[in-house]
Amino acid sequence: MTPEELKRLVSQGEAERPEPKHRICVCVAAACLSSNSDQVKQALENELAARGIAPECEVKGVGCMGLCSAGPLVAVEPDGVTYQHVTSTDAAEIVEHLGQQPIERLTCPTETPFFTKQYKIVLENSGIIDPEKIEDYIARDGYTALARVLEDMSPQEVIDEITRSGLRGRGGAGYPTGLKWSTVAKAGGTRKFVICNADEGDPGAFMDRSVLESDPHRVLEGMAIAAYAVGASQGYLYVRAEYPLAVKRLRTAIRQAERLGLLGNNICGTTFSFHVDIRLGAGAFVCGEETALIASIEGKRGQPRPRPPYPAEYGLWGYPTLINNVETFANVAPIIRNGGDWYASIGTEKSKGTKVFALAGAVKNTGLIEVPMGITLREIIFDIGGGIPGGRKFKAVQTGGPSGGCIPEQYMDMPVDYESLAVVGSIMGSGGMIVMDETSCMVDVAKFFMDFCMTESCGKCVPCRVGTAQMYGILQRITSGEATMSELALLEELCDMVKYTSLCGLGQTAPNPVLSTLQYFRDEYIAHIVEKRCPAGVCQMPVREGH
Amino acid sequence: MNQPVRVKTLKIDDRDVSGREDETILEVARQNGIFIPTLCHLDGLTSIGACRLCLVEVKGVSRLLPACVTRVEEGMEVYTQSERLQKYRRMTLELLFSERNHICSVCVVNGHCELQSLAQTLGMTHVGVPYRFPRLPVDASHERFVVDHNRCILCTRCVRVCDEIEGAHTWDVMGRGIDSRVITDLSEPWGDSETCTSCGKCVNVCPTGALFEKGKPVADRLKKRQFLPYLTMMREERR
Amino acid sequence: MSTKRIATVWLDGCSGCHMSFLDMDERLIELFQQADLVYSPLVDLKEFPPDVDITLVEGAVSSEEDLHKILMVRERTRTLVAFGDCAVTGNVPSMRNPFGANAVLQRAYLENVTLYPQVPREVIPALCERVRPVHEVVKVDVFIPGCPPSAETIYLALSELLAGRMPDMAKLTRFGA
Ligand SMILES: Cc1cc2nc3c(=O)[nH]c(=O)nc-3n(C[C@H](O)[C@H](O)[C@H](O)COP(=O)(O)O)c2cc1C
Ligand code: SF4
Ligand code: SF4
Ligand code: SF4
Ligand code: SF4
Ligand code: FES
């Protein structure tokens, strides 16, 4: 099937509609929805109807535009203006100004580094297309990669292209995607599965949710291409039940794709068949771990099991299974469309392409960003993020969530890639990035993440089940001024032991927030223990005698 | 047709040993009289690699590997007794002792307990982490058996034997992390269980005093596990 | 060889460990040819002396008095030995911990008393909220598990210590032995 045929497929049955004169795009992803963007959308529609200009002007719901802290966001095309913090009372004024001078009061500057320093591949359609319309996706070259693959590429050629791109898993560990695909492809047997991991359990992370809500077809297309490459005919999307909007849009997307013959039996008229079903996760962080996720799909208790055997060899119901993250799959179609070499030209030597981050914490601009690998932390935090608000001083940035670490000022000019982050004691992780200023207590931060790991531990293995509880206990004593230096030594011993003896990644990385804060902010621990003082003034310390 | 069984040669603690390709490091070590501590593993039940006591070092592998689930490979060099491993094993036991309430002197299995004797074998004379002293129930509703959660180490041997050998699946684990607990049926009193056949297998495989039979003096509380290898053998036949 | 100064103290325990100590019988005489017993509940001395080489501590730390005593003992002792399960693990005294100190007082002085139920406020030292093994309070150098450790175990441990060596206790005894 050619791209032209694809587009024709879509327009079949639909009367040719003239392009509207003005299009008002309202973000309807979760962040803007939570500040009532649906009401804004309704008000705009009412306004157009009231003025009787609905046919030539259109209101459209789109996915995330990135600058969530300025939401609800509304973009007007072709005027090229974006409005921020829009409320439904602004509707009349926006409609009045269509094609006129933009409303100054509401204008969101888009020539700022927040927009210009980003590089969008995964998010290329986010905020532009209507996530509930397959036509929109196809209009922007959607499903052409799948059509191309089925038309004139062998499975091996697809794998070679992915390998050439240098794409690495975006679920945290950064395992080379091409290598994983080729392992599954080589695994014997006729039954294989493809699973998309959309469990996204890191506190504060919402990259995957945003992709699913803003551009669901991109993930389905990536999965279908993967299924063709490894020889699978059934796929599962494992989504957290806490993401109802993503689930709804995925259901719609699957239905639409099936209707157009882009999923299901004999895709694009070929012998290739691929079905996708959604499975809901019960919200346990550990169910994002691949073996636990598989157990959960099988209807068992979501607990990890020792690897090897890896899922590539022995996965869902014992069959070879490819499991990749949402963002990993979202990169596949552009790689096929533009070539592996194109993708490999972006980024650093060992980390190719872009990475989506959920920028949060003590920065002016929070939201979803996509940047080329190799960009420095300083550019992310100070240019894109706009620096620290309130004239406060930067202290550290936390990447990798509960498995990651805190990176201090001295490494601000380090490039963001898998290896560099590991060298300074953190990880790329799935893309959470929390900026902290001088008002954050690093021991308290470590305690927060340890609490998370303790609560989310599945309880199967001893070091993680009991070790995290013991480490949390010590951190609690440190932050309430009760601990001694020998308890700090015990904490370090436990970190070492839990890291090297736990069964799965949760336990193995649970000590990381403690280890990295101990590495760079040991003086803060000592102040709590010896002087009974919290330098950032966060922890409740016992009132000292004589004060 | 039978596939030829391949044999692998390897080194464990610098000794040349050999094992079938489907055997684990633990099995081969035991055949050769090399001691590797275990708690969750029990011959005859599926191994789950949960207690982490059997971790060993393998040359060229950065991670520590659980001997109970790791297959032997040609040319492997396994080390089972390094100082680091001994330290981790002792700490694992300390964590287990600290997790619940182990008062050996008044325990029904004092002197016949795997946890207790491993502590001695591995040279653990005290618990370096603070005891947690949780408040936990004892369920004595079953006419013959008792479950005392104060002594449970969550090895899940009971869960596996009841599911895999007895086929009753009375036991399971409820809750997460430090709040995990073994339960009978849907967390109902054991005495009310509709699935339990009162076969006593769980009691016999339990390594600690968490499961015991009522009304027996301590000296008679030796747990009988001889039946397991026999039952497994029968199970293999069936396969 | 200079004579070593040995002491024994008794916190929250049942005195069983001290009984086992006496069970060394004639070997006591042998041991105390190389050492002096400078303080013990078994001998009539009022004050815990300074400069003690080896102190055996029986019992867990349960009350304010235990706490006070163990801090003082630690200060005056070179080698502190946690003597028996109560000292090493908290053992039976620690069985109150899941319920808290108050529950114990309620049970002992109110619920089970028929005549004038009343929690005593004097004479009996205040209970700590939590019973702790000795090493959770002060540094301990040697651990002798056992409930009680046998006379043989105590003898071997002390002989080693008197000879200036660290005994390998796991070879000799275990929890609950
Ligand atoms: C505790 C834990 C939680 C995880 N959670 C996720 C998750 O939410 N999403 C995800 O894609 N991968 C998660 N992973 C990583 C997966 O196990 C797996 O490596 C990943 O899905 C592989 O996809 P990739 O190669 O595309 O990164 C988690 C791993 C661990 C140990
Ligand atoms: S490390 Fe933690 S989450 Fe992973 S298996 Fe062990 S207990 Fe479960
Ligand atoms: S179960 Fe074993 S370790 Fe626990 S109290 Fe009983 S004898 Fe001691
Ligand atoms: S007695 Fe038998 S059937 Fe009952 S719980 Fe134990 S193993 Fe299962
Ligand atoms: S009851 Fe016994 S066998 Fe079952 S998990 Fe607890 S310790 Fe293991
Ligand atoms: S015996 Fe291997 S992990 Fe428990």
PDB file of N, CA, C and O and ligand atoms in Angstrom, chain A residues 286 303-305 456-465 502-508, ligand 2:
ATOM      1  N   VAL A 286       5.817  -2.503  40.788  1.00  0.00           N
ATOM      2  CA  VAL A 286       6.627  -3.656  40.406  1.00  0.00           C
ATOM      3  C   VAL A 286       6.072  -4.348  39.162  1.00  0.00           C
ATOM      4  O   VAL A 286       6.795  -5.041  38.452  1.00  0.00           O
ATOM      5  N   GLN A 303       4.528 -10.728  40.486  1.00  0.00           N
ATOM      6  CA  GLN A 303       5.826 -10.776  41.151  1.00  0.00           C
ATOM      7  C   GLN A 303       6.904 -11.138  40.145  1.00  0.00           C
ATOM      8  O   GLN A 303       6.678 -11.993  39.286  1.00  0.00           O
ATOM      9  N   PRO A 304       8.064 -10.516  40.243  1.00  0.00           N
ATOM     10  CA  PRO A 304       9.153 -10.869  39.333  1.00  0.00           C
ATOM     11  C   PRO A 304       9.653 -12.283  39.601  1.00  0.00           C
ATOM     12  O   PRO A 304       9.452 -12.821  40.677  1.00  0.00           O
ATOM     13  N   ARG A 305      10.298 -12.848  38.601  1.00  0.00           N
ATOM     14  CA  ARG A 305      10.956 -14.144  38.794  1.00  0.00           C
ATOM     15  C   ARG A 305      12.407 -13.972  38.335  1.00  0.00           C
ATOM     16  O   ARG A 305      12.712 -13.022  37.611  1.00  0.00           O
ATOM     17  N   GLU A 456       6.255  -0.275  47.666  1.00  0.00           N
ATOM     18  CA  GLU A 456       6.025  -0.945  46.394  1.00  0.00           C
ATOM     19  C   GLU A 456       6.739  -2.289  46.274  1.00  0.00           C
ATOM     20  O   GLU A 456       6.533  -3.016  45.303  1.00  0.00           O
ATOM     21  N   SER A 457       7.621  -2.610  47.213  1.00  0.00           N
ATOM     22  CA  SER A 457       8.294  -3.914  47.174  1.00  0.00           C
ATOM     23  C   SER A 457       7.235  -5.006  47.141  1.00  0.00           C
ATOM     24  O   SER A 457       6.247  -4.941  47.857  1.00  0.00           O
ATOM     25  N   CYS A 458       7.463  -6.012  46.302  1.00  0.00           N
ATOM     26  CA  CYS A 458       6.438  -7.051  46.199  1.00  0.00           C
ATOM     27  C   CYS A 458       6.527  -8.014  47.366  1.00  0.00           C
ATOM     28  O   CYS A 458       5.602  -8.747  47.632  1.00  0.00           O
ATOM     29  N   GLY A 459       7.680  -8.032  48.042  1.00  0.00           N
ATOM     30  CA  GLY A 459       7.799  -8.874  49.227  1.00  0.00           C
ATOM     31  C   GLY A 459       8.315 -10.267  48.960  1.00  0.00           C
ATOM     32  O   GLY A 459       8.374 -11.095  49.856  1.00  0.00           O
ATOM     33  N   LYS A 460       8.701 -10.534  47.737  1.00  0.00           N
ATOM     34  CA  LYS A 460       9.143 -11.894  47.434  1.00  0.00           C
ATOM     35  C   LYS A 460      10.515 -12.196  48.024  1.00  0.00           C
ATOM     36  O   LYS A 460      10.716 -13.233  48.636  1.00  0.00           O
ATOM     37  N   CYS A 461      11.474 -11.301  47.805  1.00  0.00           N
ATOM     38  CA  CYS A 461      12.821 -11.630  48.279  1.00  0.00           C
ATOM     39  C   CYS A 461      13.174 -10.859  49.547  1.00  0.00           C
ATOM     40  O   CYS A 461      12.713  -9.750  49.767  1.00  0.00           O
ATOM     41  N   VAL A 462      14.010 -11.488  50.362  1.00  0.00           N
ATOM     42  CA  VAL A 462      14.289 -10.968  51.696  1.00  0.00           C
ATOM     43  C   VAL A 462      15.000  -9.602  51.682  1.00  0.00           C
ATOM     44  O   VAL A 462      14.590  -8.691  52.400  1.00  0.00           O
ATOM     45  N   PRO A 463      16.058  -9.425  50.872  1.00  0.00           N
ATOM     46  CA  PRO A 463      16.797  -8.163  50.974  1.00  0.00           C
ATOM     47  C   PRO A 463      15.913  -6.945  50.708  1.00  0.00           C
ATOM     48  O   PRO A 463      15.997  -5.949  51.424  1.00  0.00           O
ATOM     49  N   CYS A 464      15.054  -7.051  49.699  1.00  0.00           N
ATOM     50  CA  CYS A 464      14.216  -5.905  49.362  1.00  0.00           C
ATOM     51  C   CYS A 464      13.072  -5.773  50.349  1.00  0.00           C
ATOM     52  O   CYS A 464      12.787  -4.685  50.844  1.00  0.00           O
ATOM     53  N   ARG A 465      12.431  -6.873  50.671  1.00  0.00           N
ATOM     54  CA  ARG A 465      11.261  -6.796  51.557  1.00  0.00           C
ATOM     55  C   ARG A 465      11.640  -6.223  52.921  1.00  0.00           C
ATOM     56  O   ARG A 465      11.011  -5.283  53.397  1.00  0.00           O
ATOM     57  N   SER A 502      19.286  -8.311  45.810  1.00  0.00           N
ATOM     58  CA  SER A 502      17.850  -8.355  45.520  1.00  0.00           C
ATOM     59  C   SER A 502      17.575  -9.078  44.208  1.00  0.00           C
ATOM     60  O   SER A 502      18.412  -9.117  43.319  1.00  0.00           O
ATOM     61  N   LEU A 503      16.363  -9.579  44.117  1.00  0.00           N
ATOM     62  CA  LEU A 503      15.996 -10.394  42.955  1.00  0.00           C
ATOM     63  C   LEU A 503      15.774  -9.548  41.705  1.00  0.00           C
ATOM     64  O   LEU A 503      16.214  -9.889  40.627  1.00  0.00           O
ATOM     65  N   CYS A 504      15.052  -8.433  41.828  1.00  0.00           N
ATOM     66  CA  CYS A 504      14.722  -7.682  40.614  1.00  0.00           C
ATOM     67  C   CYS A 504      15.209  -6.252  40.714  1.00  0.00           C
ATOM     68  O   CYS A 504      15.731  -5.818  41.737  1.00  0.00           O
ATOM     69  N   GLY A 505      14.989  -5.526  39.639  1.00  0.00           N
ATOM     70  CA  GLY A 505      15.466  -4.155  39.542  1.00  0.00           C
ATOM     71  C   GLY A 505      14.960  -3.249  40.647  1.00  0.00           C
ATOM     72  O   GLY A 505      15.652  -2.311  41.045  1.00  0.00           O
ATOM     73  N   LEU A 506      13.782  -3.516  41.162  1.00  0.00           N
ATOM     74  CA  LEU A 506      13.258  -2.624  42.196  1.00  0.00           C
ATOM     75  C   LEU A 506      14.183  -2.611  43.405  1.00  0.00           C
ATOM     76  O   LEU A 506      14.628  -1.565  43.856  1.00  0.00           O
ATOM     77  N   GLY A 507      14.479  -3.802  43.913  1.00  0.00           N
ATOM     78  CA  GLY A 507      15.369  -3.880  45.065  1.00  0.00           C
ATOM     79  C   GLY A 507      16.794  -3.488  44.722  1.00  0.00           C
ATOM     80  O   GLY A 507      17.463  -2.784  45.479  1.00  0.00           O
ATOM     81  N   GLN A 508      17.236  -3.912  43.533  1.00  0.00           N
ATOM     82  CA  GLN A 508      18.625  -3.636  43.154  1.00  0.00           C
ATOM     83  C   GLN A 508      18.909  -2.139  43.034  1.00  0.00           C
ATOM     84  O   GLN A 508      20.035  -1.692  43.216  1.00  0.00           O
TER      85      GLN A 508
HETATM   86  S1  SF4 D   2      13.560  -6.946  44.674  1.00  0.00           S
HETATM   87 FE1  SF4 D   2      11.692  -6.302  45.730  1.00  0.00          FE
HETATM   88  S2  SF4 D   2      10.181  -6.083  44.125  1.00  0.00           S
HETATM   89 FE2  SF4 D   2      11.877  -7.298  43.278  1.00  0.00          FE
HETATM   90  S3  SF4 D   2      11.347  -9.423  43.670  1.00  0.00           S
HETATM   91 FE3  SF4 D   2      12.514  -8.765  45.433  1.00  0.00          FE
HETATM   92  S4  SF4 D   2      10.938  -8.065  46.888  1.00  0.00           S
HETATM   93 FE4  SF4 D   2       9.955  -8.171  44.905  1.00  0.00          FE
END
